[in-house]
Amino acid sequence: MKSAVENLNPTRVRLTVEVPFEELKDSLDAAYKKINQQVTVKGFRKGKIPARVIDQRFGRGAVLEEAVNDALPKFYTDAVNEAELNVLGQPEVDITELKDGETLNFTAEVDVRPAIEIPDYSGIEVEVDAVEVTDEDVDKAVTELRERFASTSPVERAAEDGDVVTIDLEAKVDGEVLEDGIASGVSYTIGSGELLDGIDDAVKGVEAGGEATFASELKGGSAAGKEAEVTVKVTQVAKRELPELDDDFAQLASEFDTLEELRADSRKRLENMKQYDQATQAQERVLEKLLELVEVPVPEKLLEDEINTRKHNLEHHQLGQMGLDLEKYLEIQGKTAEEFDTETKDAAVKGIKTQFVLDELVNKEKLNVNQEELTEHLMRRAASSGMSPDQFAQAVVEGGQVPMLVGEVARGKALAVVVEAATVKDTNGEVVELDDDEDETAETAETAETAEAAETAVEQADEAGTEAEEK
C-alpha cells in the first residue's frame, strides 16, 4: 500500500491511497465466505459454493463491493498511522479507481488537529477581585442561618409580607381548568418569589378562608408560557418568628457555644468561598489571556458538530426539564435568534480552542495523569452528577468514557501550570498566591465500593494508554 498526504488547509487533509490488489485477498476471502452463508444454490451445500459459481450467479461486482467495504477501514487507518495524523471525526472517502485483479485507489478527506505553537506565557498578568468579607456579609450569613431556624404560629389576621400562608390554587386558561392546574395545601412565604408572578399582591391582605384571583403567565406544566387566570384560596396565615440572636441560638444552630464563635466561623466560611471564587476567576482570566496569545484554526465540521450538540442539549435537556421551548427561552432572555446563534458559535469556538491549546500544553509540558488524580477527579464528577462515586465510576467504565476523564484531568493540570506562571493581582494591587489543592473544595467518599470502582476506572485508563480525545 502506498499513501500520500495533501494539506487542504490548516485543519483538513486529503489522503491518497493506492492498494495493490493482492492486499485485498483476505477481504475477498471473507466476502466469499459471507455471501456463502447468505445464499442458496441448487446442487451445492450451504457454505460450500465455489467462488466461480458465486461470480456467475451473483456477479463479481457484488463480491468486490463487499470486499472493499470490509478492507477500506483498515487501509484508511494504516494510512493515517503512517502519516502520523491526529484526525478528528469521520473521513469522506471516495473510491477513485477499482480494477479487478490490479488495484484499488481511493481518497479520504478528514479534519485534523491543527499544529499549534505555544508561546511564552510567563508574562501573563490578570486582575481578580480581592477577598474581602465585611461585617455586613457576616450579618447576612447569620441572618440566613437564623431564617432556617424560624418557627411559625397561626394568626387570625390578614396576611402580610414575610408570613407563611397555606393556599389552594386553581389555574384556568381560556376559561378551562387545567388538568395539572390544581394544587392544594401549598405552603408559601409571601415575598419569596418562589411561585407565580402576582401571587404576593394577591394574597396580601387576605385572611384565612378568603380568596383572590389574579392573572399570571405559567412557568411550567402543560400550558407553560400561557396567560392564566389563577384563583388562590388562603386556608391559613402563620407568622414567622425568628429565634433570638444570642448564645442559645449559636448552640441550637451550630457546634459553637457562643454567638461570637458562630460569627467567626461564618466569616471564615465566607473567606474560603471568596478565595475559591477568586481562584476560579484567575483561571478563567488566565485562560482568556492565553487564548489571545495563540493562533488556533478551528475545523469547520468540528465546529458545526459542536454547535449542534450545544443546541440539542439546551433544547432537549435543559429547557425540556423547565417546560420551556427555545422560542420562550429567548423571549425570557431578551435575545433574538441571531444573537443566540452568535453566542452559541462563540462559545463553541472558545471550547474547541481551549481543548486544542490545553492538549498541546499537556504534550509540551509532558504532563501525566496518575491514579490518585484520576480517582479524585472521579469523586468530584460523581458529586456534581448526583450519583454515588461507585455508581458513577461504573457508568464511566461501561460507557468507555475513562479516556475523556483522563483528558479533563490533564487539561486541568495544563491550565494550572499556566496560572502558576502568571502574575495574579487583586483589585487592591496585592499579588495573589493561589492554592491549587482541590481537595479542600471537593467532596470525597470513603467506602470500599467507591475505591474498587475508582481502581477499575484507573485500570481502564491504563489500558486506554491515557489518551484523552473527546471528539
Short mmCIF file of C-alpha atoms in Angstrom, two decimals:
data_model
loop_
_atom_site.label_atom_id
_atom_site.label_comp_id
_atom_site.label_asym_id
_atom_site.label_seq_id
_atom_site.Cartn_x
_atom_site.Cartn_y
_atom_site.Cartn_z
CA MET A 1 0.00 0.00 0.00
CA LYS A 2 1.22 3.50 -0.84
CA SER A 3 -0.24 6.72 0.56
CA ALA A 4 0.32 10.45 0.26
CA VAL A 5 -0.99 13.42 2.23
CA GLU A 6 -2.16 16.75 0.83
CA ASN A 7 -2.86 19.63 3.20
CA LEU A 8 -6.08 21.29 2.05
CA ASN A 9 -5.98 23.88 4.85
CA PRO A 10 -4.56 24.02 8.40
CA THR A 11 -7.31 21.71 9.69
CA ARG A 12 -8.08 19.37 6.78
CA VAL A 13 -6.09 16.89 4.71
CA ARG A 14 -6.67 14.60 1.76
CA LEU A 15 -5.15 11.14 1.85
CA THR A 16 -4.49 9.42 -1.49
CA VAL A 17 -4.13 5.67 -1.09
CA GLU A 18 -3.09 3.04 -3.64
CA VAL A 19 -3.64 -0.60 -2.70
CA PRO A 20 -2.22 -3.49 -4.78
CA PHE A 21 -4.97 -5.98 -5.48
CA GLU A 22 -3.17 -8.84 -3.71
CA GLU A 23 -3.60 -6.95 -0.42
CA LEU A 24 -7.37 -7.40 -0.83
CA LYS A 25 -7.06 -11.20 -0.68
CA ASP A 26 -8.15 -11.59 2.97
CA SER A 27 -11.15 -9.30 2.41
CA LEU A 28 -12.10 -11.13 -0.79
CA ASP A 29 -11.96 -14.47 1.02
CA ALA A 30 -14.12 -13.02 3.80
CA ALA A 31 -16.57 -11.65 1.22
CA TYR A 32 -16.98 -15.05 -0.48
CA LYS A 33 -17.43 -16.68 2.94
CA LYS A 34 -20.08 -14.16 3.98
CA ILE A 35 -22.03 -14.50 0.72
CA ASN A 36 -21.75 -18.29 1.02
CA GLN A 37 -23.59 -18.13 4.31
CA GLN A 38 -26.33 -15.88 2.95
CA VAL A 39 -27.33 -17.53 -0.33
CA THR A 40 -28.50 -20.93 -1.58
CA VAL A 41 -27.54 -22.50 -4.93
CA LYS A 42 -29.16 -25.72 -6.04
CA GLY A 43 -26.65 -28.55 -6.21
CA PHE A 44 -24.32 -27.11 -3.57
CA ARG A 45 -24.39 -27.39 0.20
CA LYS A 46 -24.79 -24.11 2.09
CA GLY A 47 -21.37 -22.58 2.67
CA LYS A 48 -19.71 -24.77 0.06
CA ILE A 49 -20.49 -22.80 -3.10
CA PRO A 50 -17.33 -22.27 -5.22
CA ALA A 51 -16.19 -18.72 -5.84
CA ARG A 52 -16.63 -19.06 -9.62
CA VAL A 53 -20.28 -20.05 -9.12
CA ILE A 54 -20.89 -17.05 -6.87
CA ASP A 55 -19.32 -14.82 -9.53
CA GLN A 56 -21.56 -16.34 -12.22
CA ARG A 57 -24.79 -16.28 -10.22
CA PHE A 58 -24.45 -13.05 -8.25
CA GLY A 59 -21.77 -11.12 -10.07
CA ARG A 60 -18.15 -10.42 -9.32
CA GLY A 61 -19.11 -6.80 -8.62
CA ALA A 62 -21.10 -7.77 -5.53
CA VAL A 63 -18.08 -9.65 -4.15
CA LEU A 64 -15.74 -6.75 -4.85
CA GLU A 65 -18.10 -4.28 -3.18
CA GLU A 66 -18.29 -6.43 -0.06
CA ALA A 67 -14.51 -6.89 0.00
CA VAL A 68 -13.77 -3.18 -0.47
CA ASN A 69 -16.24 -2.18 2.25
CA ASP A 70 -14.51 -4.61 4.58
CA ALA A 71 -10.96 -3.51 3.68
CA LEU A 72 -11.31 0.28 3.49
CA PRO A 73 -11.32 0.98 7.28
CA LYS A 74 -8.05 -0.92 7.74
CA PHE A 75 -6.30 0.71 4.78
CA TYR A 76 -7.53 4.15 5.91
CA THR A 77 -6.28 3.55 9.46
CA ASP A 78 -2.92 2.31 8.18
CA ALA A 79 -2.56 5.46 6.04
CA VAL A 80 -3.44 7.70 8.99
CA ASN A 81 -0.92 5.96 11.23
CA GLU A 82 1.75 6.02 8.56
CA ALA A 83 1.33 9.78 8.15
CA GLU A 84 1.09 10.25 11.95
CA LEU A 85 -2.09 12.27 11.60
CA ASN A 86 -4.24 13.33 14.56
CA VAL A 87 -7.62 13.01 12.89
CA LEU A 88 -10.96 14.40 14.06
CA GLY A 89 -14.27 12.80 13.16
CA GLN A 90 -15.11 10.54 10.23
CA PRO A 91 -13.46 10.80 6.79
CA GLU A 92 -15.17 11.44 3.46
CA VAL A 93 -13.99 8.52 1.32
CA ASP A 94 -14.11 8.41 -2.48
CA ILE A 95 -13.03 5.33 -4.46
CA THR A 96 -11.25 6.78 -7.46
CA GLU A 97 -10.27 3.52 -9.18
CA LEU A 98 -11.07 -0.16 -8.73
CA LYS A 99 -9.61 -2.56 -11.28
CA ASP A 100 -10.32 -6.22 -10.66
CA GLY A 101 -7.05 -8.06 -10.24
CA GLU A 102 -4.97 -4.88 -10.43
CA THR A 103 -5.52 -2.07 -7.93
CA LEU A 104 -7.77 -0.20 -5.52
CA ASN A 105 -7.26 3.57 -5.30
CA PHE A 106 -9.19 5.88 -3.01
CA THR A 107 -9.02 9.29 -1.37
CA ALA A 108 -10.10 10.24 2.14
CA GLU A 109 -10.65 13.82 3.30
CA VAL A 110 -10.70 14.30 7.05
CA ASP A 111 -10.29 17.05 9.64
CA VAL A 112 -7.10 17.03 11.68
CA ARG A 113 -5.89 18.82 14.76
CA PRO A 114 -4.07 21.96 13.68
CA ALA A 115 -0.41 22.45 14.51
CA ILE A 116 -0.27 24.91 17.41
CA GLU A 117 2.72 26.88 18.61
CA ILE A 118 2.52 27.64 22.33
CA PRO A 119 4.27 30.97 23.02
CA ASP A 120 5.94 32.07 26.25
CA TYR A 121 3.06 32.51 28.69
CA SER A 122 5.08 33.53 31.74
CA GLY A 123 4.31 37.21 31.14
CA ILE A 124 0.53 36.83 31.51
CA GLU A 125 -0.93 39.23 34.08
CA VAL A 126 -4.54 39.29 35.28
CA GLU A 127 -6.54 41.10 37.92
CA VAL A 128 -9.11 39.42 40.16
CA ASP A 129 -11.50 40.52 42.87
CA ALA A 130 -9.97 41.00 46.30
CA VAL A 131 -11.07 38.66 49.11
CA GLU A 132 -12.90 40.99 51.47
CA VAL A 133 -15.52 39.91 54.00
CA THR A 134 -17.35 42.80 55.68
CA ASP A 135 -19.38 42.81 58.89
CA GLU A 136 -22.45 43.21 56.69
CA ASP A 137 -21.55 39.99 54.85
CA VAL A 138 -21.32 38.15 58.18
CA ASP A 139 -24.60 39.68 59.36
CA LYS A 140 -26.32 38.47 56.19
CA ALA A 141 -24.94 34.93 56.58
CA VAL A 142 -26.04 34.73 60.22
CA THR A 143 -29.46 36.12 59.31
CA GLU A 144 -29.89 33.47 56.61
CA LEU A 145 -28.98 30.79 59.17
CA ARG A 146 -31.43 32.34 61.59
CA GLU A 147 -34.15 32.23 58.92
CA ARG A 148 -33.67 28.46 58.61
CA PHE A 149 -34.50 28.04 62.29
CA ALA A 150 -37.57 30.23 62.19
CA SER A 151 -40.80 28.86 63.64
CA THR A 152 -44.36 29.65 62.58
CA SER A 153 -47.55 30.14 64.53
CA PRO A 154 -51.08 30.66 63.10
CA VAL A 155 -52.56 34.15 63.43
CA GLU A 156 -56.07 35.48 62.95
CA ARG A 157 -55.39 38.46 60.74
CA ALA A 158 -54.80 39.38 57.13
CA ALA A 159 -51.62 38.06 55.50
CA GLU A 160 -48.59 40.35 55.43
CA ASP A 161 -45.11 40.33 53.88
CA GLY A 162 -43.00 37.55 55.40
CA ASP A 163 -45.98 35.49 56.56
CA VAL A 164 -46.27 31.81 55.66
CA VAL A 165 -49.64 31.08 54.08
CA THR A 166 -51.19 27.73 53.26
CA ILE A 167 -53.05 28.02 49.98
CA ASP A 168 -55.06 26.14 47.37
CA LEU A 169 -54.53 27.07 43.71
CA GLU A 170 -56.64 26.69 40.57
CA ALA A 171 -55.43 27.83 37.14
CA LYS A 172 -57.65 28.39 34.10
CA VAL A 173 -56.64 29.05 30.51
CA ASP A 174 -59.38 30.29 28.16
CA GLY A 175 -61.93 29.58 30.89
CA GLU A 176 -60.97 25.91 31.23
CA VAL A 177 -59.40 24.50 34.41
CA LEU A 178 -56.10 22.80 33.54
CA GLU A 179 -55.69 19.15 34.49
CA ASP A 180 -52.38 19.99 36.12
CA GLY A 181 -53.57 23.42 37.24
CA ILE A 182 -54.91 22.44 40.68
CA ALA A 183 -52.82 22.30 43.86
CA SER A 184 -53.89 22.05 47.49
CA GLY A 185 -52.15 22.68 50.80
CA VAL A 186 -49.25 24.60 49.28
CA SER A 187 -47.04 26.38 51.84
CA TYR A 188 -45.74 29.72 50.59
CA THR A 189 -43.73 32.53 52.19
CA ILE A 190 -45.01 35.88 50.96
CA GLY A 191 -42.26 37.83 49.25
CA SER A 192 -40.07 34.80 48.50
CA GLY A 193 -40.85 34.91 44.76
CA GLU A 194 -40.91 31.12 44.63
CA LEU A 195 -44.33 30.75 42.97
CA LEU A 196 -46.25 32.63 40.30
CA ASP A 197 -45.77 36.28 39.41
CA GLY A 198 -48.52 38.31 41.03
CA ILE A 199 -49.28 35.94 43.87
CA ASP A 200 -47.71 38.18 46.54
CA ASP A 201 -50.03 41.10 45.79
CA ALA A 202 -52.98 38.73 45.54
CA VAL A 203 -52.65 37.10 48.99
CA LYS A 204 -51.51 40.13 50.96
CA GLY A 205 -54.47 41.47 52.90
CA VAL A 206 -56.39 38.18 52.65
CA GLU A 207 -57.39 36.32 55.85
CA ALA A 208 -57.78 32.55 56.30
CA GLY A 209 -60.88 31.46 54.37
CA GLY A 210 -60.57 34.29 51.86
CA GLU A 211 -59.58 34.06 48.21
CA ALA A 212 -58.34 36.21 45.36
CA THR A 213 -57.96 35.97 41.60
CA PHE A 214 -55.03 37.24 39.55
CA ALA A 215 -53.52 36.82 36.09
CA SER A 216 -50.11 35.24 35.65
CA GLU A 217 -48.00 33.63 32.96
CA LEU A 218 -47.47 29.95 33.79
CA LYS A 219 -43.82 28.93 34.16
CA GLY A 220 -44.27 25.19 33.69
CA GLY A 221 -46.74 22.39 33.07
CA SER A 222 -48.99 21.68 30.11
CA ALA A 223 -49.70 25.36 29.45
CA ALA A 224 -46.24 26.79 30.13
CA GLY A 225 -45.85 30.29 28.75
CA LYS A 226 -49.60 30.94 28.54
CA GLU A 227 -51.55 33.59 30.42
CA ALA A 228 -53.74 32.00 33.09
CA GLU A 229 -56.45 33.16 35.47
CA VAL A 230 -55.38 31.88 38.88
CA THR A 231 -57.66 31.62 41.90
CA VAL A 232 -55.86 31.38 45.23
CA LYS A 233 -57.67 30.44 48.46
CA VAL A 234 -55.90 31.10 51.75
CA THR A 235 -56.58 28.35 54.30
CA GLN A 236 -54.12 29.51 56.96
CA VAL A 237 -51.98 32.53 57.80
CA ALA A 238 -48.94 31.95 60.01
CA LYS A 239 -46.43 34.42 61.37
CA ARG A 240 -42.74 33.57 61.14
CA GLU A 241 -40.84 34.02 64.39
CA LEU A 242 -37.07 34.19 64.35
CA PRO A 243 -35.03 32.88 67.31
CA GLU A 244 -33.23 35.41 69.46
CA LEU A 245 -29.73 36.14 68.21
CA ASP A 246 -27.75 35.00 71.26
CA ASP A 247 -25.55 32.21 72.56
CA ASP A 248 -28.55 29.89 72.83
CA PHE A 249 -29.14 30.30 69.10
CA ALA A 250 -25.45 29.57 68.40
CA GLN A 251 -25.77 26.30 70.35
CA LEU A 252 -29.03 25.44 68.54
CA ALA A 253 -27.77 26.14 65.02
CA SER A 254 -24.12 25.06 65.24
CA GLU A 255 -21.45 23.23 67.20
CA PHE A 256 -20.37 26.51 68.83
CA ASP A 257 -21.14 27.68 72.36
CA THR A 258 -21.24 31.41 71.71
CA LEU A 259 -22.60 33.77 69.08
CA GLU A 260 -19.13 35.28 68.73
CA GLU A 261 -17.68 31.88 67.77
CA LEU A 262 -20.51 31.33 65.28
CA ARG A 263 -19.85 34.70 63.65
CA ALA A 264 -16.11 33.97 63.46
CA ASP A 265 -16.85 30.65 61.75
CA SER A 266 -19.24 32.35 59.32
CA ARG A 267 -16.53 34.87 58.44
CA LYS A 268 -14.03 32.06 57.81
CA ARG A 269 -16.50 30.21 55.59
CA LEU A 270 -17.20 33.35 53.57
CA GLU A 271 -13.47 33.94 53.15
CA ASN A 272 -13.00 30.37 51.89
CA MET A 273 -15.85 30.80 49.41
CA LYS A 274 -14.45 34.05 48.11
CA GLN A 275 -10.97 32.56 47.84
CA TYR A 276 -12.43 29.72 45.77
CA ASP A 277 -14.28 32.23 43.58
CA GLN A 278 -11.07 34.23 43.25
CA ALA A 279 -9.14 31.15 42.13
CA THR A 280 -11.85 30.31 39.58
CA GLN A 281 -11.79 33.87 38.31
CA ALA A 282 -8.00 33.72 37.98
CA GLN A 283 -8.19 30.51 35.95
CA GLU A 284 -10.82 31.96 33.61
CA ARG A 285 -8.93 35.19 33.03
CA VAL A 286 -5.56 33.50 32.57
CA LEU A 287 -7.15 31.14 30.05
CA GLU A 288 -8.63 34.08 28.14
CA LYS A 289 -5.19 35.74 28.01
CA LEU A 290 -3.57 32.51 26.86
CA LEU A 291 -6.10 32.05 24.06
CA GLU A 292 -5.39 35.59 22.89
CA LEU A 293 -1.70 34.67 22.50
CA VAL A 294 -2.28 31.53 20.40
CA GLU A 295 -3.47 31.31 16.81
CA VAL A 296 -5.86 28.34 16.67
CA PRO A 297 -7.58 27.37 13.38
CA VAL A 298 -10.94 25.66 14.02
CA PRO A 299 -12.12 22.80 11.75
CA GLU A 300 -15.44 23.74 10.15
CA LYS A 301 -17.07 20.31 10.54
CA LEU A 302 -15.98 20.03 14.16
CA LEU A 303 -17.38 23.50 14.87
CA GLU A 304 -20.66 22.63 13.17
CA ASP A 305 -20.99 19.45 15.24
CA GLU A 306 -20.17 21.29 18.46
CA ILE A 307 -22.76 23.99 17.78
CA ASN A 308 -25.43 21.38 17.01
CA THR A 309 -24.56 19.45 20.17
CA ARG A 310 -24.85 22.56 22.34
CA LYS A 311 -28.21 23.50 20.81
CA HIS A 312 -29.53 19.96 21.16
CA ASN A 313 -28.53 19.73 24.83
CA LEU A 314 -30.14 23.10 25.58
CA GLU A 315 -33.41 22.42 23.74
CA HIS A 316 -33.94 18.76 24.59
CA HIS A 317 -32.44 18.52 28.06
CA GLN A 318 -32.10 21.79 29.96
CA LEU A 319 -35.12 23.63 28.59
CA GLY A 320 -37.23 20.47 28.45
CA GLN A 321 -36.79 19.98 32.18
CA MET A 322 -38.03 23.54 32.74
CA GLY A 323 -41.04 23.13 30.46
CA LEU A 324 -39.72 25.71 28.00
CA ASP A 325 -39.00 25.71 24.29
CA LEU A 326 -36.25 27.70 22.60
CA GLU A 327 -38.58 30.48 21.48
CA LYS A 328 -39.85 31.06 25.02
CA TYR A 329 -36.33 30.86 26.43
CA LEU A 330 -35.11 33.55 24.05
CA GLU A 331 -38.07 35.72 24.97
CA ILE A 332 -37.24 35.41 28.67
CA GLN A 333 -33.58 36.16 27.99
CA GLY A 334 -34.48 39.10 25.77
CA LYS A 335 -32.40 37.75 22.88
CA THR A 336 -33.05 37.32 19.18
CA ALA A 337 -32.42 34.03 17.38
CA GLU A 338 -29.47 35.68 15.61
CA GLU A 339 -27.93 36.78 18.94
CA PHE A 340 -28.41 33.29 20.32
CA ASP A 341 -26.74 31.71 17.29
CA THR A 342 -23.81 34.12 17.55
CA GLU A 343 -23.33 33.43 21.27
CA THR A 344 -23.57 29.67 20.73
CA LYS A 345 -20.98 29.80 17.95
CA ASP A 346 -18.63 31.98 20.02
CA ALA A 347 -18.90 29.58 22.96
CA ALA A 348 -18.28 26.58 20.71
CA VAL A 349 -15.22 28.21 19.14
CA LYS A 350 -13.81 29.04 22.56
CA GLY A 351 -14.44 25.49 23.80
CA ILE A 352 -12.66 23.92 20.82
CA LYS A 353 -9.72 26.33 21.02
CA THR A 354 -9.40 25.72 24.76
CA GLN A 355 -9.22 21.98 24.26
CA PHE A 356 -6.66 22.23 21.46
CA VAL A 357 -4.41 24.64 23.36
CA LEU A 358 -4.52 22.76 26.66
CA ASP A 359 -3.95 19.42 24.93
CA GLU A 360 -0.90 20.90 23.22
CA LEU A 361 0.31 22.15 26.61
CA VAL A 362 -0.14 18.65 28.05
CA ASN A 363 2.20 17.36 25.35
CA LYS A 364 4.65 20.24 25.61
CA GLU A 365 4.95 20.04 29.39
CA LYS A 366 4.85 16.21 29.31
CA LEU A 367 2.05 16.08 31.88
CA ASN A 368 0.75 12.70 33.01
CA VAL A 369 -2.32 11.69 35.00
CA ASN A 370 -1.68 9.35 37.90
CA GLN A 371 -4.06 7.04 39.68
CA GLU A 372 -4.70 9.35 42.64
CA GLU A 373 -5.51 12.34 40.42
CA LEU A 374 -7.96 10.36 38.30
CA THR A 375 -9.64 8.90 41.38
CA GLU A 376 -10.06 12.35 42.95
CA HIS A 377 -11.50 13.72 39.72
CA LEU A 378 -13.89 10.79 39.56
CA MET A 379 -15.12 11.63 43.05
CA ARG A 380 -15.73 15.26 42.16
CA ARG A 381 -17.56 14.42 38.93
CA ALA A 382 -19.71 11.92 40.80
CA ALA A 383 -20.70 14.56 43.36
CA SER A 384 -21.72 17.02 40.63
CA SER A 385 -23.69 14.35 38.76
CA GLY A 386 -25.80 13.42 41.78
CA MET A 387 -24.58 9.81 41.63
CA SER A 388 -22.60 7.89 44.21
CA PRO A 389 -18.91 7.65 43.27
CA ASP A 390 -19.05 3.89 42.77
CA GLN A 391 -22.13 4.17 40.52
CA PHE A 392 -20.54 6.98 38.53
CA ALA A 393 -17.27 5.07 38.12
CA GLN A 394 -19.15 2.01 36.88
CA ALA A 395 -21.10 4.12 34.37
CA VAL A 396 -17.86 5.74 33.16
CA VAL A 397 -16.16 2.39 32.61
CA GLU A 398 -19.18 0.81 30.90
CA GLY A 399 -19.59 3.86 28.65
CA GLY A 400 -15.93 3.88 27.62
CA GLN A 401 -15.56 7.42 28.99
CA VAL A 402 -12.39 6.89 31.02
CA PRO A 403 -10.09 8.49 28.40
CA MET A 404 -12.37 11.55 28.40
CA LEU A 405 -11.97 11.90 32.19
CA VAL A 406 -8.21 11.48 31.85
CA GLY A 407 -8.25 14.30 29.30
CA GLU A 408 -10.17 16.55 31.68
CA VAL A 409 -7.63 15.98 34.45
CA ALA A 410 -4.69 16.54 32.09
CA ARG A 411 -6.14 19.80 30.76
CA GLY A 412 -6.77 20.98 34.31
CA LYS A 413 -3.12 20.34 35.13
CA ALA A 414 -2.03 22.19 31.98
CA LEU A 415 -4.08 25.24 32.92
CA ALA A 416 -2.68 25.09 36.47
CA VAL A 417 0.84 25.28 35.01
CA VAL A 418 -0.05 28.48 33.14
CA VAL A 419 -1.81 30.01 36.15
CA GLU A 420 1.21 29.28 38.32
CA ALA A 421 3.47 31.03 35.81
CA ALA A 422 1.15 34.07 35.51
CA THR A 423 1.08 37.13 37.73
CA VAL A 424 -2.27 37.41 39.51
CA LYS A 425 -3.11 40.56 41.42
CA ASP A 426 -6.29 41.57 43.21
CA THR A 427 -8.12 44.88 42.85
CA ASN A 428 -6.07 46.22 45.77
CA GLY A 429 -2.87 45.65 43.80
CA GLU A 430 -1.76 42.76 46.01
CA VAL A 431 -0.18 39.66 44.43
CA VAL A 432 -2.45 36.65 44.94
CA GLU A 433 -0.95 33.30 45.88
CA LEU A 434 -3.40 30.69 44.68
CA ASP A 435 -3.87 27.39 46.48
CA ASP A 436 -4.15 24.61 43.90
CA ASP A 437 -5.20 21.97 46.43
CA GLU A 438 -8.60 20.97 45.13
CA ASP A 439 -9.21 18.55 48.00
CA GLU A 440 -10.45 21.36 50.22
CA THR A 441 -13.33 22.14 47.88
CA ALA A 442 -14.04 18.62 46.66
CA GLU A 443 -16.49 16.14 48.12
CA THR A 444 -14.89 12.75 48.80
CA ALA A 445 -16.38 9.37 49.61
CA GLU A 446 -14.59 6.82 51.72
CA THR A 447 -16.22 3.48 51.03
CA ALA A 448 -14.62 0.25 49.89
CA GLU A 449 -17.03 0.05 46.97
CA THR A 450 -16.02 3.50 45.79
CA ALA A 451 -12.33 2.68 45.97
CA GLU A 452 -12.83 -0.51 44.00
CA ALA A 453 -14.86 1.27 41.31
CA ALA A 454 -12.27 4.03 41.04
CA GLU A 455 -9.47 1.45 40.79
CA THR A 456 -11.37 -0.22 37.94
CA ALA A 457 -11.63 3.11 36.12
CA VAL A 458 -7.92 3.73 36.59
CA GLU A 459 -7.10 0.29 35.17
CA GLN A 460 -9.29 1.09 32.18
CA ALA A 461 -7.40 4.34 31.73
CA ASP A 462 -4.09 2.50 31.75
CA GLU A 463 -5.40 0.13 29.08
CA ALA A 464 -6.52 3.09 27.02
CA GLY A 465 -2.99 4.47 27.18
CA THR A 466 -4.34 7.54 28.97
CA GLU A 467 -5.18 9.10 25.61
CA ALA A 468 -7.81 11.83 26.03
CA GLU A 469 -9.90 12.51 22.96
CA GLU A 470 -13.39 13.98 23.29
CA LYS A 471 -14.03 14.30 19.62
#
